[in-house]
Coordinates of C-alpha atoms in Angstrom, one line a residue:
M15 CA 148.3 65.1 51.9
G16 CA 144.4 66.3 52.5
T17 CA 141.5 64.4 50.9
M18 CA 139.2 65.8 48.7
G19 CA 137.5 68.5 50.5
R20 CA 139.0 68.1 53.7
S21 CA 142.4 69.7 54.7
E22 CA 145.6 68.1 56.4
S23 CA 144.0 68.1 59.7
G24 CA 140.6 66.5 58.8
L25 CA 138.7 69.9 58.6
K26 CA 135.7 70.0 55.5
K27 CA 136.8 72.9 52.9
G28 CA 134.6 74.1 50.0
P29 CA 131.1 75.0 50.0
W30 CA 128.7 75.0 53.0
T31 CA 125.5 73.0 53.0
P32 CA 122.3 73.6 54.2
E33 CA 122.8 72.4 57.0
E34 CA 126.2 74.1 58.3
D35 CA 124.5 77.3 57.4
E36 CA 121.5 76.7 59.9
K37 CA 124.1 75.3 62.8
L38 CA 126.0 78.4 62.3
I39 CA 123.5 81.0 62.7
N40 CA 121.7 79.1 65.8
Y41 CA 124.9 79.3 67.9
I42 CA 125.7 82.5 66.8
Q43 CA 122.3 84.0 67.7
K44 CA 122.4 81.9 70.6
H45 CA 125.9 82.7 72.2
G46 CA 127.4 86.1 69.8
H47 CA 130.6 84.0 67.5
G48 CA 132.9 84.8 70.6
S49 CA 135.9 83.0 69.6
W50 CA 136.6 82.5 66.1
R51 CA 139.1 79.8 66.5
A52 CA 137.2 78.1 69.7
L53 CA 133.1 78.4 67.6
P54 CA 133.5 75.3 64.9
K55 CA 134.0 73.3 68.0
L56 CA 131.0 74.3 70.4
A57 CA 128.8 75.2 67.3
G58 CA 129.4 71.0 66.1
L59 CA 130.9 72.1 62.7
N60 CA 133.6 70.6 61.0
R61 CA 135.0 73.7 60.0
C62 CA 137.9 76.2 60.6
G63 CA 137.7 79.6 62.5
K64 CA 138.6 81.5 59.5
S65 CA 135.8 79.8 57.1
C66 CA 133.0 80.3 60.0
R67 CA 134.0 83.8 60.4
L68 CA 134.0 84.8 56.3
R69 CA 130.5 82.6 56.0
W70 CA 129.0 84.4 58.7
T71 CA 130.1 88.0 57.7
N72 CA 129.8 87.4 53.7
Y73 CA 126.6 85.7 53.7
L74 CA 124.6 84.8 57.0
R75 CA 124.9 87.8 59.0
P76 CA 120.9 89.3 59.1
D77 CA 122.0 92.7 58.3
I78 CA 123.4 92.1 54.9
K79 CA 122.3 94.4 52.7
R80 CA 120.9 92.7 49.3
G81 CA 120.8 93.9 45.8
K82 CA 121.9 96.6 43.5
F83 CA 124.2 99.3 45.1
S84 CA 122.7 102.8 45.1
Q85 CA 124.3 105.6 43.2
D86 CA 124.7 107.4 46.9
E87 CA 127.1 103.9 47.7
E88 CA 128.9 103.8 44.3
Q89 CA 130.2 107.8 45.0
T90 CA 130.8 106.3 48.6
I91 CA 132.9 103.6 47.1
L92 CA 134.8 105.7 45.0
N93 CA 135.6 108.6 47.3
L94 CA 136.9 105.9 49.8
H95 CA 139.1 104.3 47.3
S96 CA 140.0 107.2 46.1
I97 CA 142.0 107.5 50.0
L98 CA 142.3 104.0 51.4
G99 CA 143.1 102.1 48.0
N100 CA 142.0 98.9 48.0
K101 CA 141.2 98.3 52.1
W102 CA 137.8 96.6 51.8
S103 CA 137.2 95.7 55.1
A104 CA 137.9 99.6 56.3
I105 CA 135.3 100.7 53.4
A106 CA 133.0 98.3 54.1
T107 CA 132.5 100.2 58.0
H108 CA 131.0 103.0 55.8
L109 CA 128.6 101.3 53.9
P110 CA 125.9 99.5 56.6
G111 CA 124.4 96.1 55.4
R112 CA 127.5 96.2 52.6
T113 CA 130.3 92.9 53.3
D114 CA 133.4 93.5 52.3
N115 CA 133.8 91.1 49.7
E116 CA 130.8 92.0 48.1
I117 CA 132.1 95.6 47.7
K118 CA 135.5 94.4 46.2
N119 CA 133.2 92.2 44.0
F120 CA 131.4 95.3 42.7
W121 CA 134.5 97.9 42.5
N122 CA 136.3 94.9 40.1
T123 CA 133.2 94.6 37.7
H124 CA 131.6 97.7 37.3
L125 CA 133.5 100.7 39.0
K126 CA 136.8 100.0 38.0
K127 CA 135.7 99.4 34.1
R128 CA 133.9 102.6 34.5
L129 CA 136.9 104.7 35.7
I130 CA 138.5 103.1 32.9
Q131 CA 136.0 103.8 30.2
M132 CA 135.9 107.5 31.1
G133 CA 139.5 108.1 31.2
F134 CA 140.4 108.1 35.0
D135 CA 143.3 105.5 36.2
P136 CA 141.5 103.4 39.0
M137 CA 144.5 103.1 41.1
T138 CA 144.6 107.4 41.7
H139 CA 141.4 108.5 40.3
R140 CA 143.2 110.8 37.9
P141 CA 143.3 111.1 34.2
R142 CA 145.2 108.9 32.2
T143 CA 147.9 110.9 30.2
D144 CA 148.4 108.2 28.2
I145 CA 145.2 108.0 26.6
F146 CA 145.7 111.7 24.8
S147 CA 149.5 111.0 24.1
S148 CA 148.2 107.9 21.7
L149 CA 145.4 109.9 20.7
P150 CA 147.2 110.8 17.5
H151 CA 147.7 106.9 16.6
L152 CA 144.2 106.3 17.3
L153 CA 142.8 109.6 15.1
A154 CA 145.7 108.2 12.0
L155 CA 144.5 104.1 12.6
K156 CA 141.2 105.3 11.9
D157 CA 141.9 107.5 8.9
L158 CA 143.7 104.0 7.9
I159 CA 140.4 101.9 8.4
E160 CA 138.2 104.5 6.3
N161 CA 141.0 105.1 3.3
P162 CA 142.2 101.9 2.4
E163 CA 144.4 103.9 -0.6
Q164 CA 146.2 106.1 2.2
A165 CA 147.1 102.6 3.9
I166 CA 148.5 100.9 0.8
R167 CA 150.8 104.2 0.5
I168 CA 151.2 103.8 4.1
Q169 CA 152.2 100.0 3.9
N170 CA 154.7 100.8 1.1
E171 CA 156.5 103.4 2.2
A172 CA 157.1 101.7 5.3
A173 CA 158.5 98.6 3.7
R174 CA 161.1 100.9 1.2
L175 CA 162.1 102.4 5.0
N176 CA 162.8 98.8 6.2
N177 CA 164.8 98.0 3.3
Y178 CA 166.8 101.5 3.7
L179 CA 167.3 100.3 7.4
T180 CA 168.6 97.1 6.5
Y181 CA 170.6 98.4 3.9
I182 CA 172.4 101.5 6.3
L183 CA 173.1 98.5 9.0
Q184 CA 175.4 96.3 6.7
P185 CA 178.9 96.0 7.6
P186 CA 181.0 98.6 6.4
P187 CA 183.0 98.0 2.9
L188 CA 186.8 97.4 3.8
P189 CA 188.8 101.0 3.7
P190 CA 190.6 102.0 0.9
P191 CA 194.5 101.6 0.7
D192 CA 196.4 104.1 2.3
L193 CA 197.8 106.5 0.1
A194 CA 201.0 107.3 2.3
S195 CA 201.8 103.8 1.8
L196 CA 202.5 103.6 -2.2
T197 CA 205.3 104.0 -3.5
F198 CA 205.2 106.7 -6.5
P199 CA 208.5 107.7 -8.8
P200 CA 210.4 110.3 -7.4
P201 CA 209.5 113.7 -8.4
L202 CA 211.6 115.4 -10.6
Q203 CA 214.1 118.0 -9.1
E204 CA 212.7 121.4 -9.1
S205 CA 215.8 122.7 -10.8
F206 CA 215.8 120.4 -13.6
I207 CA 212.3 121.3 -14.2
Q208 CA 213.2 124.7 -13.7
D209 CA 216.0 124.4 -16.5
S210 CA 214.4 122.3 -18.7
V211 CA 211.7 124.9 -19.4
A212 CA 213.1 128.1 -19.0
F213 CA 216.0 126.7 -21.4
G214 CA 218.6 128.1 -18.9
H215 CA 221.7 127.5 -21.4
M216 CA 220.5 130.0 -23.5
P217 CA 220.1 133.5 -23.8
D218 CA 217.0 135.4 -22.8
L219 CA 215.5 136.8 -26.6
M220 CA 213.8 139.5 -24.5
T221 CA 216.6 141.0 -23.4
T222 CA 219.3 140.1 -25.5
S223 CA 220.7 142.2 -28.2
C224 CA 223.1 141.5 -31.1
G225 CA 226.0 143.5 -29.8
R226 CA 227.1 144.8 -33.6
G227 CA 230.1 146.6 -32.2
Q228 CA 231.6 143.0 -31.7
P229 CA 234.1 142.4 -34.4
D230 CA 233.5 138.4 -33.7
G231 CA 229.6 138.8 -33.8
S232 CA 228.8 137.4 -30.6
W233 CA 225.4 137.5 -28.9
N234 CA 226.0 140.4 -25.7
T235 CA 223.0 140.2 -22.7
N236 CA 222.1 143.5 -20.5
T237 CA 223.0 140.6 -17.6
G238 CA 226.6 139.8 -18.4
D239 CA 229.0 138.7 -21.0
A240 CA 227.9 135.9 -23.6
S241 CA 231.1 134.4 -21.9
S242 CA 229.4 133.3 -19.2
Y243 CA 227.5 130.7 -20.7
E244 CA 228.5 127.6 -20.9
G245 CA 229.3 126.4 -24.4
A246 CA 228.6 129.6 -25.6
Q247 CA 229.4 129.8 -29.9
T248 CA 229.8 132.6 -32.0
W249 CA 227.1 133.8 -34.8
S250 CA 230.3 132.8 -37.1
E251 CA 230.9 129.2 -35.6
L252 CA 227.5 128.3 -35.9
Q253 CA 227.4 129.6 -39.5
L254 CA 230.1 127.2 -40.4
D255 CA 228.7 123.9 -38.6
D256 CA 225.2 124.2 -40.8
P257 CA 225.4 122.3 -44.1
Y258 CA 223.3 124.5 -46.0
F259 CA 225.6 127.2 -45.6
H260 CA 228.2 125.1 -47.1
E261 CA 225.8 124.5 -50.2
I262 CA 225.5 128.1 -50.3
A263 CA 229.2 129.0 -50.4

């Protein structure tokens, strides 16, 4: 395991010192960078080739352009990013004097945030539809902030709806008993009901006439002989059975 500031191979890591910068600048000015893998040993640096390349490319190159990005540079970055995405090295080739690392930092700290504030997706560079869909909610929130009474009313309504939701989510009650399984007294026979209501054992008073021509004074109907009724009695027999008749007699 490497010690503080050094890799497992013993190479130095971390910030560069002014002495290291001077060694790297002097070597490249005299010999060019050549192979970055071989350069550290040739330049007398205890660094890896990648560290030397990044230090030279991003900080020590004499043609590096310092200072604020111009409007033309900003527009170039926006146009290229909409086509190339986060390929900073490719974008840097179109901006003389600007490093890929500097362009990347400028994008993340300025241009990306500016697109978001303008309502554009920083990856597609197209208008963000989610902002428009949430606009009614933002306007409603603004109204609530300006009208506390309305906020209280909506809060109470939300509580009422929450109670209703709790109620409808309760488990259902036990089902009622099956009526088909219950036992009831057997229904009365239809013939018995008809006989009880119509008194079928008695003659129909609306269609019955007293047969005056009958010597015994028996009932005579237009539907048949009175003898067809079971237990039929003559008028004289009814009189003899009546106790009141005997008192009169």
